C-alpha positions as a LaTeX table, in Angstrom:
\begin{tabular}{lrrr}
\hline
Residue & $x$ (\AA) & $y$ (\AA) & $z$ (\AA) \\
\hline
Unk1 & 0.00 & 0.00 & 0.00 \\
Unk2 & 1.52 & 3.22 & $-1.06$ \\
Unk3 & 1.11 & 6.12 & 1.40 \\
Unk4 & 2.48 & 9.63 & 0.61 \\
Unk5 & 2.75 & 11.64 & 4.03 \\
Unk6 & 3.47 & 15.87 & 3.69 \\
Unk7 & 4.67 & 17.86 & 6.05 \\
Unk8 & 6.18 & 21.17 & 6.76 \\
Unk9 & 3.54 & 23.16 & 6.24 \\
Unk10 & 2.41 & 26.66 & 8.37 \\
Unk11 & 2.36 & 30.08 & 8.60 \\
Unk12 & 5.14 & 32.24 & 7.36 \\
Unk13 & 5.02 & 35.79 & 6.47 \\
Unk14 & 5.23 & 37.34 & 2.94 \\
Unk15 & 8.96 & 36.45 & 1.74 \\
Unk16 & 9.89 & 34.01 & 3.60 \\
Unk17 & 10.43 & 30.15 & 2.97 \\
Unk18 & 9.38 & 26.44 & 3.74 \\
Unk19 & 10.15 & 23.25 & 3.04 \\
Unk20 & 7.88 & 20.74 & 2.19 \\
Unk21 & 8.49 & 17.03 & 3.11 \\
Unk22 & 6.63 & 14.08 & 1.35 \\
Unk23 & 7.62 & 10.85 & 3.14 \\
Unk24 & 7.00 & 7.86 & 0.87 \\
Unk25 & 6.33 & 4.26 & 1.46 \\
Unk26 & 5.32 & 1.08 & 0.81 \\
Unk27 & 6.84 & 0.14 & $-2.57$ \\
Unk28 & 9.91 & 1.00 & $-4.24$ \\
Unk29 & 9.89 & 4.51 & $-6.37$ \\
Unk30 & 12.79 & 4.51 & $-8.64$ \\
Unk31 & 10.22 & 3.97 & $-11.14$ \\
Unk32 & 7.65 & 6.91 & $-10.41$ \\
Unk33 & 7.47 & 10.48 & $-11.41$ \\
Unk34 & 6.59 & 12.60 & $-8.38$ \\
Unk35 & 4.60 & 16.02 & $-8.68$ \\
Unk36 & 3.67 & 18.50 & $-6.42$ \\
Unk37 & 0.40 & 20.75 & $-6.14$ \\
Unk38 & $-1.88$ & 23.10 & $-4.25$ \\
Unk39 & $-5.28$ & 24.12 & $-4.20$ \\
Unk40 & $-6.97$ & 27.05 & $-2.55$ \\
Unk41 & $-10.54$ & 27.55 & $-2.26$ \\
Unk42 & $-12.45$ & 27.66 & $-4.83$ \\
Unk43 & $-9.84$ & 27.12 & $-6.97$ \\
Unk44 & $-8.79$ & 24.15 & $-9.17$ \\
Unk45 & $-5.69$ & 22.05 & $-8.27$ \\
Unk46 & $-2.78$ & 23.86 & $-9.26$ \\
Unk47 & 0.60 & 22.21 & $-10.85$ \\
Unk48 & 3.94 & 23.15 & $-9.32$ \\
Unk49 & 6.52 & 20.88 & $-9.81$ \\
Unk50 & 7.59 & 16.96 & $-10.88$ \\
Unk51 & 10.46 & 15.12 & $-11.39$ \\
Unk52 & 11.55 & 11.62 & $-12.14$ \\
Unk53 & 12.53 & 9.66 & $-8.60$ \\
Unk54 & 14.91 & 8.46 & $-10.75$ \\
Unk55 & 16.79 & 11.78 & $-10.96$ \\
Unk56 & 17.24 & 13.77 & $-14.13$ \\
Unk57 & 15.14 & 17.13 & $-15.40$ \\
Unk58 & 12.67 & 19.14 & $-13.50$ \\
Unk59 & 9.66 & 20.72 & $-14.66$ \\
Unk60 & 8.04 & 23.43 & $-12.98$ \\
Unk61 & 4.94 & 26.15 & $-13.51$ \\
Unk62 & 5.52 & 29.66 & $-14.36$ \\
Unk63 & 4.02 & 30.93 & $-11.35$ \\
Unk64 & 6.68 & 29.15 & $-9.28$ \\
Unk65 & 9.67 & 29.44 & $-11.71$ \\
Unk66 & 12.76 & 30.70 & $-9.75$ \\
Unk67 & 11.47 & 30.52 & $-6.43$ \\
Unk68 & 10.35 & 26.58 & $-5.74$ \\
Unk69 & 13.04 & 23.62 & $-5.88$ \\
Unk70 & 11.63 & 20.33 & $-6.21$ \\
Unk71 & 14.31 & 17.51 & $-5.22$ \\
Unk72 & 14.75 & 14.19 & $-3.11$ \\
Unk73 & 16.49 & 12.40 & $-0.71$ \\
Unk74 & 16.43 & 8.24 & $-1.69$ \\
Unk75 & 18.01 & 7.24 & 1.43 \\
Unk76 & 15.06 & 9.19 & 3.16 \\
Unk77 & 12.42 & 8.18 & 0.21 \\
Unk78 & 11.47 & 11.81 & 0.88 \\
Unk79 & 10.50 & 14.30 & $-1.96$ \\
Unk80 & 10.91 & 17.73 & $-0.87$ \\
Unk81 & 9.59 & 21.06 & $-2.46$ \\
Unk82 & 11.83 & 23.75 & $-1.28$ \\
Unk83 & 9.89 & 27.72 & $-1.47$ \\
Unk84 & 11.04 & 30.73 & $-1.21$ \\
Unk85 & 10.15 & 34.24 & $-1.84$ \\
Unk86 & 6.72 & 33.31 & $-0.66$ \\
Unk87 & 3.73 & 35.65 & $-1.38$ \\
Unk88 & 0.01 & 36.05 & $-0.22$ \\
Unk89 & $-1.45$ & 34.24 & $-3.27$ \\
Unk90 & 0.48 & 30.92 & $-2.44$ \\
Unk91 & $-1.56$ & 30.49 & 0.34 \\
Unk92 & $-3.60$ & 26.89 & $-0.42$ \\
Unk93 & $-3.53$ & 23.28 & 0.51 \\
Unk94 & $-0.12$ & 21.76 & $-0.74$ \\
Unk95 & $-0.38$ & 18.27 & $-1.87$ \\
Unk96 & 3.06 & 15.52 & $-3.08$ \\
Unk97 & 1.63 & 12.74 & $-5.95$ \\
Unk98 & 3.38 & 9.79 & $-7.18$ \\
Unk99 & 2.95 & 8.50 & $-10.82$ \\
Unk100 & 3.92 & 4.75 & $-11.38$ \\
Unk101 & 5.25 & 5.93 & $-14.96$ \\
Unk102 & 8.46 & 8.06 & $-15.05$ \\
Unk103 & 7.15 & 9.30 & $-18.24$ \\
Unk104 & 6.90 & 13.34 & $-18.02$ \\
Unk105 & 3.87 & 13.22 & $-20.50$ \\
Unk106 & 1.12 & 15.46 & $-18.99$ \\
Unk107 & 2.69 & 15.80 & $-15.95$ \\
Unk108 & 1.01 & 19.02 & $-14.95$ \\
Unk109 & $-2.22$ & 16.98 & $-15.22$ \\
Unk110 & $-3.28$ & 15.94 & $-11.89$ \\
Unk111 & $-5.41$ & 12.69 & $-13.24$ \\
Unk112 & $-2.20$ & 11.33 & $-14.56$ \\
Unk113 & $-1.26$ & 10.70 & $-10.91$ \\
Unk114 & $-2.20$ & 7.31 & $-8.86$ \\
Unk115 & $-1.44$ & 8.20 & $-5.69$ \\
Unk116 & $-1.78$ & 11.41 & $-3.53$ \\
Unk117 & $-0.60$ & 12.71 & 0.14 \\
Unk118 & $-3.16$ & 14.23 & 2.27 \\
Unk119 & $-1.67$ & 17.47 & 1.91 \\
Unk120 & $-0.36$ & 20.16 & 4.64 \\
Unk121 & $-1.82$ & 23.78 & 4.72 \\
Unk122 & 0.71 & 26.63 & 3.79 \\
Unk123 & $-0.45$ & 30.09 & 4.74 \\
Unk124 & 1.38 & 33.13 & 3.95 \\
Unk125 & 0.68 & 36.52 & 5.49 \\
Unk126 & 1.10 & 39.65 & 3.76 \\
\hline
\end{tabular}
């Protein structure tokens, strides 16, 4: 059974940074592609980052471009997503999916995902 645990989330004020942890377990990754996402209310989920577990290229969203690191730790089988220069409007529900493929086809697309964390709330304060 493959769980996906974040963590890391809180409250930080307008420029600072966090860093997301997404513990996974119960199978072996090298194989996946792992993505990160938020949502905020009323909004639809939003892409951020993904990479192979494998290693290899990163992909990111505009919006996050510069300021977000995505990277991981296989002795930890921890994804991270590292953000700084945090603003108001990244305030949402942050949430770490695994894809059994390592294939970066539509991987901003959150139904190409099979598994998902039960995400951790990031707040920033302006």
């Amino acid at each position: 059974q493959v769980q996906l645990v974040e963590s890391g989330g809180g409250l930080v004020q307008a420029g600072g940074s966090l860093r997301l942890s997404c513990a996974a377990s119960g199978r072996t990754f090298s194989s996946y592609a792992m993505g990160w996402f938020r949502q905020a209310p009323g909004k639809e989920r939003e892409f951020l980052a993904a990479m192979r577990w494998s290693g290899g290229s990163t992909y990111y969203a505009d919006s996050v471009k510069g300021r977000f690191t995505i990277s991981r730790d296989n002795a930890k089988n921890t994804v991270y997503l590292q953000m700084n220069s945090l603003k108001a409007e990244d305030t949402a529900v942050y949430y770490c999916a695994a894809r059994r493929q390592q294939t970066m086809v539509l991987i901003s697309t959150p139904t190409v995902y099979d598994y998902w964390g039960q995400g951790t709330q990031v707040t920033v304060s302006s």
